[in-house]
Short mmCIF file of C-alpha atoms and ligand atoms in Angstrom, two decimals:
data_model
loop_
_atom_site.label_atom_id
_atom_site.label_comp_id
_atom_site.label_asym_id
_atom_site.label_seq_id
_atom_site.Cartn_x
_atom_site.Cartn_y
_atom_site.Cartn_z
CA MET A 211 0.00 0.00 0.00
CA LYS A 212 1.03 3.61 -0.58
CA VAL A 213 0.48 6.85 1.32
CA LEU A 214 1.23 10.28 -0.10
CA VAL A 215 2.01 12.95 2.52
CA TYR A 216 1.72 16.68 1.78
CA GLY A 217 4.77 18.27 3.40
CA SER A 218 8.25 16.80 3.39
CA GLY A 219 9.68 17.61 6.80
CA GLN A 220 10.52 15.45 9.79
CA LEU A 221 6.95 14.33 10.38
CA ALA A 222 6.69 12.82 6.88
CA GLN A 223 10.13 11.29 7.46
CA MET A 224 8.99 9.62 10.67
CA MET A 225 5.77 8.39 9.02
CA TYR A 226 7.93 6.81 6.31
CA LEU A 227 10.03 4.99 8.92
CA ALA A 228 7.00 3.80 10.88
CA ALA A 229 5.09 2.63 7.81
CA ALA A 230 7.89 0.48 6.39
CA PRO A 231 7.40 -2.54 8.73
CA LEU A 232 3.76 -2.72 7.60
CA GLY A 233 4.88 -2.92 3.98
CA VAL A 234 3.48 0.54 3.36
CA SER A 235 5.54 2.95 1.28
CA VAL A 236 5.34 6.68 1.92
CA GLN A 237 6.05 9.44 -0.58
CA ALA A 238 5.99 13.14 0.25
CA VAL A 239 4.99 16.28 -1.62
CA ASP A 240 7.26 19.28 -1.38
CA VAL A 241 4.46 21.85 -1.24
CA ASN A 242 6.71 24.67 -2.51
CA THR A 243 7.81 22.96 -5.72
CA GLU A 244 4.85 20.54 -5.91
CA SER A 245 7.30 17.76 -6.69
CA VAL A 246 7.08 14.27 -5.19
CA VAL A 247 10.06 13.42 -3.00
CA ASN A 248 11.48 10.67 -0.85
CA PRO A 249 10.72 11.75 2.73
CA LEU A 250 14.07 10.46 4.00
CA ASP A 251 16.63 12.09 1.73
CA LYS A 252 14.25 14.54 -0.02
CA SER A 253 15.43 13.35 -3.45
CA ILE A 254 12.93 14.16 -6.21
CA LEU A 255 11.13 11.07 -7.44
CA ASP A 256 10.46 10.45 -11.11
CA ILE A 257 6.69 10.70 -10.83
CA SER A 258 4.24 13.53 -11.37
CA LEU A 259 2.02 14.70 -8.53
CA ASN A 260 -1.07 13.51 -10.42
CA ASP A 261 0.36 10.03 -10.93
CA ALA A 262 1.41 9.82 -7.28
CA ILE A 263 -2.14 10.76 -6.25
CA THR A 264 -3.60 8.11 -8.57
CA GLN A 265 -1.28 5.41 -7.24
CA ALA A 266 -1.73 6.25 -3.54
CA ASP A 267 -4.25 4.42 -1.34
CA ALA A 268 -4.50 7.45 0.94
CA LEU A 269 -3.36 11.08 0.92
CA THR A 270 -2.58 12.92 4.15
CA VAL A 271 -0.74 15.97 5.51
CA GLU A 272 2.14 16.50 7.90
CA PHE A 273 1.18 20.10 8.57
CA GLU A 274 -1.97 22.15 8.34
CA HIS A 275 -0.57 25.06 6.32
CA VAL A 276 -0.60 23.26 2.97
CA PRO A 277 -1.64 25.75 0.24
CA GLU A 278 -5.38 25.55 -0.21
CA HIS A 279 -5.31 24.80 -3.95
CA LEU A 280 -3.21 21.71 -3.25
CA LEU A 281 -5.56 20.61 -0.49
CA LYS A 282 -8.58 21.01 -2.76
CA HIS A 283 -6.87 19.06 -5.51
CA ALA A 284 -6.00 16.31 -3.01
CA SER A 285 -9.52 16.30 -1.60
CA ASN A 286 -11.03 15.89 -5.07
CA SER A 287 -9.37 12.46 -5.28
CA GLY A 288 -11.67 11.27 -2.48
CA LYS A 289 -8.64 9.82 -0.66
CA LEU A 290 -7.61 12.72 1.60
CA TYR A 291 -7.57 11.88 5.33
CA PRO A 292 -8.26 13.76 7.53
CA ASN A 293 -10.90 15.56 5.47
CA ILE A 294 -10.21 19.04 4.11
CA ASP A 295 -12.50 20.81 6.60
CA SER A 296 -10.58 19.32 9.52
CA ILE A 297 -7.27 20.43 8.03
CA LEU A 298 -8.56 23.94 7.34
CA ALA A 299 -9.93 24.20 10.89
CA GLY A 300 -6.48 23.37 12.23
CA ALA A 301 -4.92 26.01 9.99
CA ASP A 302 -7.24 28.83 10.93
CA ARG A 303 -7.88 29.87 14.52
CA VAL A 304 -11.18 31.54 13.62
CA ARG A 305 -12.55 28.30 12.14
CA GLU A 306 -11.04 26.35 15.03
CA LYS A 307 -12.73 28.48 17.68
CA ALA A 308 -16.05 28.26 15.79
CA LEU A 309 -15.73 24.47 15.78
CA LEU A 310 -15.02 24.32 19.52
CA GLN A 311 -17.93 26.65 20.25
CA ALA A 312 -20.27 24.68 17.97
CA TYR A 313 -19.58 21.43 19.82
CA GLY A 314 -19.61 23.01 23.27
CA ILE A 315 -15.96 22.21 23.99
CA ALA A 316 -14.47 24.40 26.71
CA ASN A 317 -11.77 26.78 25.48
CA CYS A 318 -10.22 30.11 26.45
CA GLU A 319 -12.39 33.18 26.64
CA HIS A 320 -11.70 35.08 23.42
CA GLU A 321 -12.79 37.62 20.83
CA ILE A 322 -12.21 37.63 17.08
CA ILE A 323 -10.62 40.93 16.05
CA ARG A 324 -11.33 42.08 12.50
CA THR A 325 -10.80 45.84 12.97
CA VAL A 326 -8.66 47.76 15.46
CA GLN A 327 -11.84 49.55 16.64
CA GLN A 328 -12.84 46.29 18.30
CA LEU A 329 -9.93 46.76 20.69
CA ASP A 330 -11.74 49.62 22.42
CA GLY A 331 -12.38 48.51 25.97
CA ILE A 332 -10.98 45.04 25.39
CA THR A 333 -9.10 45.06 28.69
CA GLU A 334 -12.40 45.69 30.49
CA ARG A 335 -13.81 42.55 28.85
CA LEU A 336 -10.84 40.14 28.84
CA GLY A 337 -8.62 41.66 31.52
CA GLU A 338 -5.19 43.28 31.16
CA ARG A 339 -3.37 40.08 30.29
CA ILE A 340 -4.27 39.16 26.73
CA ILE A 341 -2.57 37.08 24.09
CA PHE A 342 -3.25 38.06 20.48
CA LYS A 343 -2.80 35.35 17.90
CA ALA A 344 -2.80 35.73 14.12
CA SER A 345 -5.57 33.46 12.90
CA ARG A 346 -3.36 31.90 10.23
CA ASP A 347 0.25 30.89 9.62
CA GLY A 348 1.38 31.07 13.23
CA TYR A 349 3.37 28.27 14.84
CA ASP A 350 5.86 27.81 17.67
CA GLY A 351 4.71 31.10 19.17
CA TYR A 352 5.25 33.12 15.96
CA GLY A 353 2.42 35.45 15.02
CA GLN A 354 1.60 36.22 18.66
CA TRP A 355 1.60 39.39 20.69
CA ARG A 356 1.26 39.59 24.46
CA LEU A 357 -0.35 42.36 26.42
CA THR A 358 0.49 42.35 30.10
CA SER A 359 -0.78 45.76 31.07
CA LYS A 360 -3.33 48.20 29.71
CA SER A 361 -0.58 50.78 29.13
CA GLN A 362 0.83 48.67 26.27
CA LEU A 363 -2.42 48.63 24.34
CA GLN A 364 -1.83 51.83 22.32
CA ALA A 365 1.52 50.58 21.03
CA LEU A 366 -0.07 47.27 20.04
CA ILE A 367 -2.92 49.02 18.25
CA LYS A 368 -0.29 50.90 16.20
CA GLU A 369 1.30 47.60 15.27
CA PHE A 370 -2.03 46.02 14.38
CA GLN A 371 -2.94 48.97 12.14
CA ALA A 372 -0.21 47.79 9.77
CA LEU A 373 -1.82 44.34 9.48
CA ASP A 374 -4.60 43.33 7.13
CA LEU A 375 -7.03 42.21 9.83
CA ASP A 376 -9.82 41.83 7.32
CA LYS A 377 -7.83 39.12 5.57
CA VAL A 378 -6.11 37.61 8.61
CA PRO A 379 -8.11 38.44 11.75
CA LEU A 380 -6.61 38.11 15.21
CA VAL A 381 -7.89 36.00 18.04
CA ALA A 382 -7.60 37.86 21.33
CA GLU A 383 -7.47 35.37 24.20
CA LYS A 384 -7.57 35.98 27.89
CA MET A 385 -4.16 34.89 29.20
CA LEU A 386 -4.79 32.02 31.54
CA ALA A 387 -2.93 31.23 34.72
CA PHE A 388 -3.17 27.51 34.06
CA ASP A 389 -1.57 24.85 36.24
CA ARG A 390 0.11 23.21 33.30
CA GLU A 391 -0.07 22.37 29.61
CA ILE A 392 -0.97 18.88 28.53
CA SER A 393 -1.94 17.25 25.27
CA LEU A 394 -4.12 14.39 24.24
CA ILE A 395 -3.17 12.66 21.04
CA GLY A 396 -5.62 10.21 19.64
CA SER A 397 -6.50 8.51 16.43
CA ARG A 398 -9.66 7.52 14.64
CA ASN A 399 -9.58 5.19 11.67
CA LYS A 400 -11.81 5.02 8.61
CA GLN A 401 -14.10 2.54 10.37
CA GLY A 402 -14.56 4.91 13.32
CA GLN A 403 -12.39 2.98 15.79
CA ILE A 404 -10.81 5.38 18.33
CA ARG A 405 -7.68 5.00 20.47
CA CYS A 406 -6.18 7.72 22.64
CA PHE A 407 -2.60 7.82 23.89
CA SER A 408 -1.77 8.66 27.48
CA ILE A 409 -1.84 12.35 28.29
CA ALA A 410 1.49 14.11 27.84
CA GLU A 411 2.65 17.00 29.99
CA ASN A 412 4.34 19.71 27.95
CA LEU A 413 6.94 22.33 28.85
CA HIS A 414 7.23 25.33 26.58
CA HIS A 415 9.88 28.02 26.37
CA GLU A 416 9.26 31.20 24.37
CA GLY A 417 6.17 29.64 22.78
CA GLN A 418 8.01 26.49 21.65
CA LEU A 419 7.68 22.95 22.99
CA HIS A 420 10.87 21.81 24.72
CA VAL A 421 10.01 18.76 26.81
CA SER A 422 7.09 16.32 26.98
CA VAL A 423 6.58 13.73 29.70
CA ALA A 424 4.10 10.90 29.20
CA PRO A 425 2.15 9.55 30.89
CA ALA A 426 2.06 12.90 32.67
CA THR A 427 2.72 13.03 36.40
CA GLN A 428 -0.30 13.24 38.71
CA ILE A 429 -2.91 12.19 36.20
CA ASP A 430 -5.88 10.47 37.72
CA GLU A 431 -8.17 8.35 35.65
CA SER A 432 -10.89 10.99 35.54
CA LEU A 433 -8.61 13.52 33.85
CA GLN A 434 -7.59 11.03 31.18
CA THR A 435 -11.27 10.13 30.72
CA GLN A 436 -12.21 13.78 30.40
CA ALA A 437 -9.52 14.30 27.75
CA ASN A 438 -10.54 11.14 25.88
CA GLU A 439 -14.13 12.37 25.86
CA ILE A 440 -13.07 15.69 24.33
CA PHE A 441 -11.19 13.75 21.67
CA THR A 442 -14.12 11.46 20.92
CA LYS A 443 -16.61 14.31 20.71
CA LEU A 444 -14.38 16.35 18.40
CA SER A 445 -13.18 13.57 16.14
CA GLU A 446 -16.66 12.13 15.65
CA ALA A 447 -18.18 15.55 15.00
CA MET A 448 -15.50 16.29 12.41
CA ASP A 449 -15.67 12.78 10.94
CA TYR A 450 -11.95 12.88 11.51
CA VAL A 451 -9.66 10.13 10.23
CA GLY A 452 -6.02 10.00 11.33
CA VAL A 453 -4.06 11.22 14.33
CA LEU A 454 -5.38 14.40 15.90
CA ALA A 455 -3.59 16.33 18.62
CA VAL A 456 -5.49 18.35 21.19
CA GLU A 457 -3.45 20.86 23.19
CA LEU A 458 -5.05 21.54 26.55
CA PHE A 459 -4.61 23.84 29.51
CA GLN A 460 -5.24 22.21 32.86
CA CYS A 461 -6.78 24.47 35.51
CA GLY A 462 -7.42 22.29 38.54
CA GLU A 463 -9.76 19.56 37.34
CA THR A 464 -10.89 21.60 34.35
CA LEU A 465 -9.50 21.12 30.85
CA LEU A 466 -9.66 23.90 28.28
CA VAL A 467 -8.70 23.30 24.67
CA ASN A 468 -5.91 25.64 23.54
CA GLU A 469 -5.71 24.44 19.95
CA ILE A 470 -5.96 21.36 17.82
CA ALA A 471 -3.49 20.05 15.26
CA PRO A 472 -4.89 17.84 12.50
CA ARG A 473 -1.78 15.67 12.31
CA VAL A 474 0.89 13.84 14.23
CA HIS A 475 2.31 16.18 16.85
CA ASN A 476 5.61 16.99 18.51
CA SER A 477 4.19 16.16 21.94
CA GLY A 478 3.50 12.63 20.66
CA HIS A 479 7.06 11.80 19.61
CA TRP A 480 7.54 9.91 22.89
CA THR A 481 5.30 7.15 21.49
CA GLN A 482 8.15 6.02 19.21
CA GLN A 483 9.83 4.20 22.09
CA GLY A 484 7.33 4.68 24.92
CA CYS A 485 4.27 3.08 23.43
CA HIS A 486 3.34 -0.21 21.78
CA THR A 487 2.36 1.72 18.64
CA SER A 488 3.90 5.05 17.66
CA GLN A 489 1.69 7.96 16.64
CA PHE A 490 3.29 7.80 13.19
CA GLN A 491 2.32 4.21 12.57
CA GLN A 492 -1.08 4.82 14.15
CA HIS A 493 -1.70 7.61 11.66
CA ILE A 494 -0.74 5.39 8.73
CA ARG A 495 -3.02 2.63 10.05
CA ALA A 496 -5.90 5.05 10.52
CA VAL A 497 -5.78 6.63 7.06
CA LEU A 498 -5.50 3.23 5.39
CA GLY A 499 -8.41 1.80 7.38
CA LEU A 500 -6.20 -0.76 9.12
CA PRO A 501 -6.87 -1.82 12.74
CA LEU A 502 -5.38 0.67 15.19
CA GLY A 503 -2.50 -0.57 17.34
CA SER A 504 -2.32 -0.91 21.11
CA VAL A 505 -1.69 2.32 23.01
CA GLY A 506 -0.18 0.55 26.00
CA THR A 507 3.00 2.15 27.34
CA TYR A 508 6.46 0.87 28.17
CA GLY A 509 6.88 2.64 31.50
CA VAL A 510 7.18 6.43 31.39
CA SER A 511 8.83 8.55 28.74
CA ALA A 512 10.30 11.95 28.16
CA MET A 513 10.81 13.62 24.81
CA VAL A 514 13.44 16.34 24.69
CA ASN A 515 13.51 18.60 21.63
CA ILE A 516 16.87 19.55 20.13
CA ILE A 517 16.30 23.14 19.09
CA GLY A 518 18.68 25.53 17.33
CA CYS A 519 21.85 23.50 17.90
CA ASP A 520 23.68 20.53 16.43
CA ASP A 521 26.53 20.01 18.87
CA ILE A 522 25.12 16.93 20.54
CA ASP A 523 27.71 14.64 22.14
CA ASN A 524 27.31 11.17 20.62
CA GLY A 525 28.26 9.77 24.00
CA LEU A 526 24.57 9.93 24.84
CA LEU A 527 24.10 6.93 22.56
CA GLY A 528 25.69 4.88 25.33
CA LEU A 529 22.97 5.77 27.83
CA ASP A 530 20.36 3.11 28.61
CA ASN A 531 16.89 3.61 27.13
CA THR A 532 17.91 6.84 25.43
CA HIS A 533 17.06 7.21 21.76
CA LEU A 534 18.31 9.90 19.40
CA HIS A 535 16.24 11.03 16.41
CA LEU A 536 17.91 13.58 14.12
CA TYR A 537 16.05 15.10 11.18
CA GLY A 538 19.08 15.88 8.99
CA LYS A 539 18.47 19.63 8.82
CA THR A 540 20.99 22.48 8.80
CA VAL A 541 21.04 24.42 12.02
CA ARG A 542 19.18 27.72 12.47
CA ALA A 543 18.05 29.55 15.58
CA LYS A 544 14.83 28.06 17.02
CA ARG A 545 14.80 25.30 14.39
CA LYS A 546 13.76 21.83 15.53
CA MET A 547 16.75 19.67 14.65
CA GLY A 548 15.75 16.43 16.30
CA HIS A 549 14.61 14.97 19.58
CA ILE A 550 15.67 12.49 22.21
CA ASN A 551 13.30 9.96 23.75
CA VAL A 552 14.10 8.55 27.18
CA VAL A 553 12.14 5.67 28.72
CA ALA A 554 12.19 4.59 32.38
CA ASP A 555 10.16 2.51 34.81
CA SER A 556 9.13 5.42 37.04
CA HIS A 557 9.02 9.20 36.92
CA GLN A 558 11.79 9.27 39.53
CA ASN A 559 14.07 7.12 37.42
CA LEU A 560 13.11 9.11 34.35
CA GLY A 561 14.35 12.21 36.19
CA ALA A 562 17.63 10.47 36.99
CA SER A 563 18.07 9.41 33.35
CA LEU A 564 17.39 12.95 32.16
CA LEU A 565 20.00 14.28 34.59
CA ALA A 566 22.50 11.82 33.13
CA LEU A 567 21.54 13.02 29.65
CA THR A 568 22.27 16.68 30.47
CA LYS A 569 26.02 15.85 30.57
CA PHE A 570 25.94 15.31 26.81
CA LEU A 571 23.98 18.39 25.76
CA PRO A 572 24.87 22.07 25.27
CA MET A 573 22.63 23.15 28.12
CA THR A 574 22.05 26.76 26.98
CA HIS A 575 19.80 25.24 24.31
CA PHE A 576 17.89 23.15 26.87
CA PRO A 577 16.66 25.79 29.31
CA GLN A 578 13.98 23.59 30.91
CA LEU A 579 15.72 20.28 31.14
CA ASN A 580 17.72 20.43 34.34
CA GLU A 581 14.85 21.70 36.43
CA GLU A 582 12.41 19.24 34.90
CA ALA A 583 14.80 16.33 35.52
CA LYS A 584 15.11 17.32 39.18
CA ARG A 585 11.34 17.76 39.53
CA LEU A 586 10.75 14.26 38.19
CA LYS A 587 13.52 12.74 40.28
CA ASN A 588 11.99 14.18 43.44
CA SER A 589 8.38 13.50 42.49
P1 ATP B 748 2.25 25.47 18.23
O1 ATP B 748 3.70 25.38 17.92
O2 ATP B 748 1.80 24.56 19.32
O3 ATP B 748 1.39 25.36 17.02
P2 ATP B 748 1.37 28.11 18.36
O4 ATP B 748 2.37 29.14 18.03
O5 ATP B 748 0.44 27.72 17.31
O6 ATP B 748 2.09 26.88 18.90
P3 ATP B 748 -0.29 28.29 20.78
O7 ATP B 748 -0.19 26.85 21.10
O8 ATP B 748 -1.64 28.86 20.67
O9 ATP B 748 0.48 28.72 19.48
O10 ATP B 748 0.52 29.11 21.87
C1 ATP B 748 1.87 28.83 22.15
C2 ATP B 748 2.07 28.82 23.65
O11 ATP B 748 1.72 30.09 24.23
C3 ATP B 748 1.18 27.82 24.39
O12 ATP B 748 1.72 26.53 24.35
C4 ATP B 748 1.16 28.44 25.79
O13 ATP B 748 2.38 28.20 26.46
C5 ATP B 748 1.09 29.94 25.49
N1 ATP B 748 -0.32 30.37 25.43
C6 ATP B 748 -1.14 30.31 24.36
N2 ATP B 748 -2.38 30.74 24.65
C7 ATP B 748 -2.38 31.08 25.93
C8 ATP B 748 -3.37 31.61 26.83
N3 ATP B 748 -4.61 31.87 26.44
N4 ATP B 748 -3.00 31.84 28.12
C9 ATP B 748 -1.74 31.58 28.52
N5 ATP B 748 -0.75 31.09 27.74
C10 ATP B 748 -1.06 30.84 26.45
MG1 MG B 749 0.33 25.18 20.38
#
């Protein structure tokens, strides 16, 4: 069987690797050149996009910002999973919020800003701490502006006047003092079978994910059930097929959806070694209508992103239950270069293993790791 993935970055690469043992071959589309490439070495394959679409059993995406004309073309084949509406909802915060509201799924208090005049009195309505998010093309914290006091509003309004808010509105969200960020990654296959992975706990730095721990610490069954219910409600309502990530804010026992990603997700990379079935293989299974795999875990896992650096000491390869995944990219500031998965039999031992790992990493690029390792070790 064959799957064609729109987008040719690390997520397509990891889908390729996970699909191979099932005898499934994965090709990728470079959405800039519209050529069909090998997801591993990015070499251009001798096949037209149309022929690749015809030959594929399923088409899918590795990111939601695929140009709309390509998505429509893919959707016309009748083989695009998840469906185009789900992908577009993930790419546009206005559509995403409308979807959450329509299905009564709790999310942050917000307003859609289409003209700067709407900012009059906004701090009276949402409070002085507001996060403004461009409705499209934002990721890793890009396309966001933070207001922490009313006195900054005038300067922000000036900045927003230069934007085309009619074309790309902003979502103004009340900044939440949440307890922590977690994510629920689940999958639904063509037959409607659903499996959710254990909740991951996510640490961000400057809007970018740095560390995930899964299963998260201090998760009782009811929280996992609540998250699974959100997933089921959303995925069934959207007639979603594939892996879907739901980013959540935890406030006490309450879960609020921050955003959804209609694809495999960085906070699910731990499943490669920490789970019976990885999210990448689960996605391939789902879009091909194969039975979903077990979501049982091998102990507890941490995923550490390698961001903006490539001077990793290969000595870490000698550490027990520590797995390096490099994406083969050239280094740039804030660029995700790879990740490291660490598996242990308890959160305490996971903390100890992460502390051992820090000896092999340029720690200025891992601002959260030391503290997180100590927290886990003493948990
Ligand atoms: P991603 O890379 O996950 O796609 P993103 O740039 O699309 O990120 P968000 O996930 O919306 O954007 O926001 C990035 C981070 O900013 C969140 O993970 C969280 O740490 C913080 N953040 C976002 N919204 C809020 C909010 N309403 N209150 C407090 N913090 C927030
Ligand atoms: Mg996010």
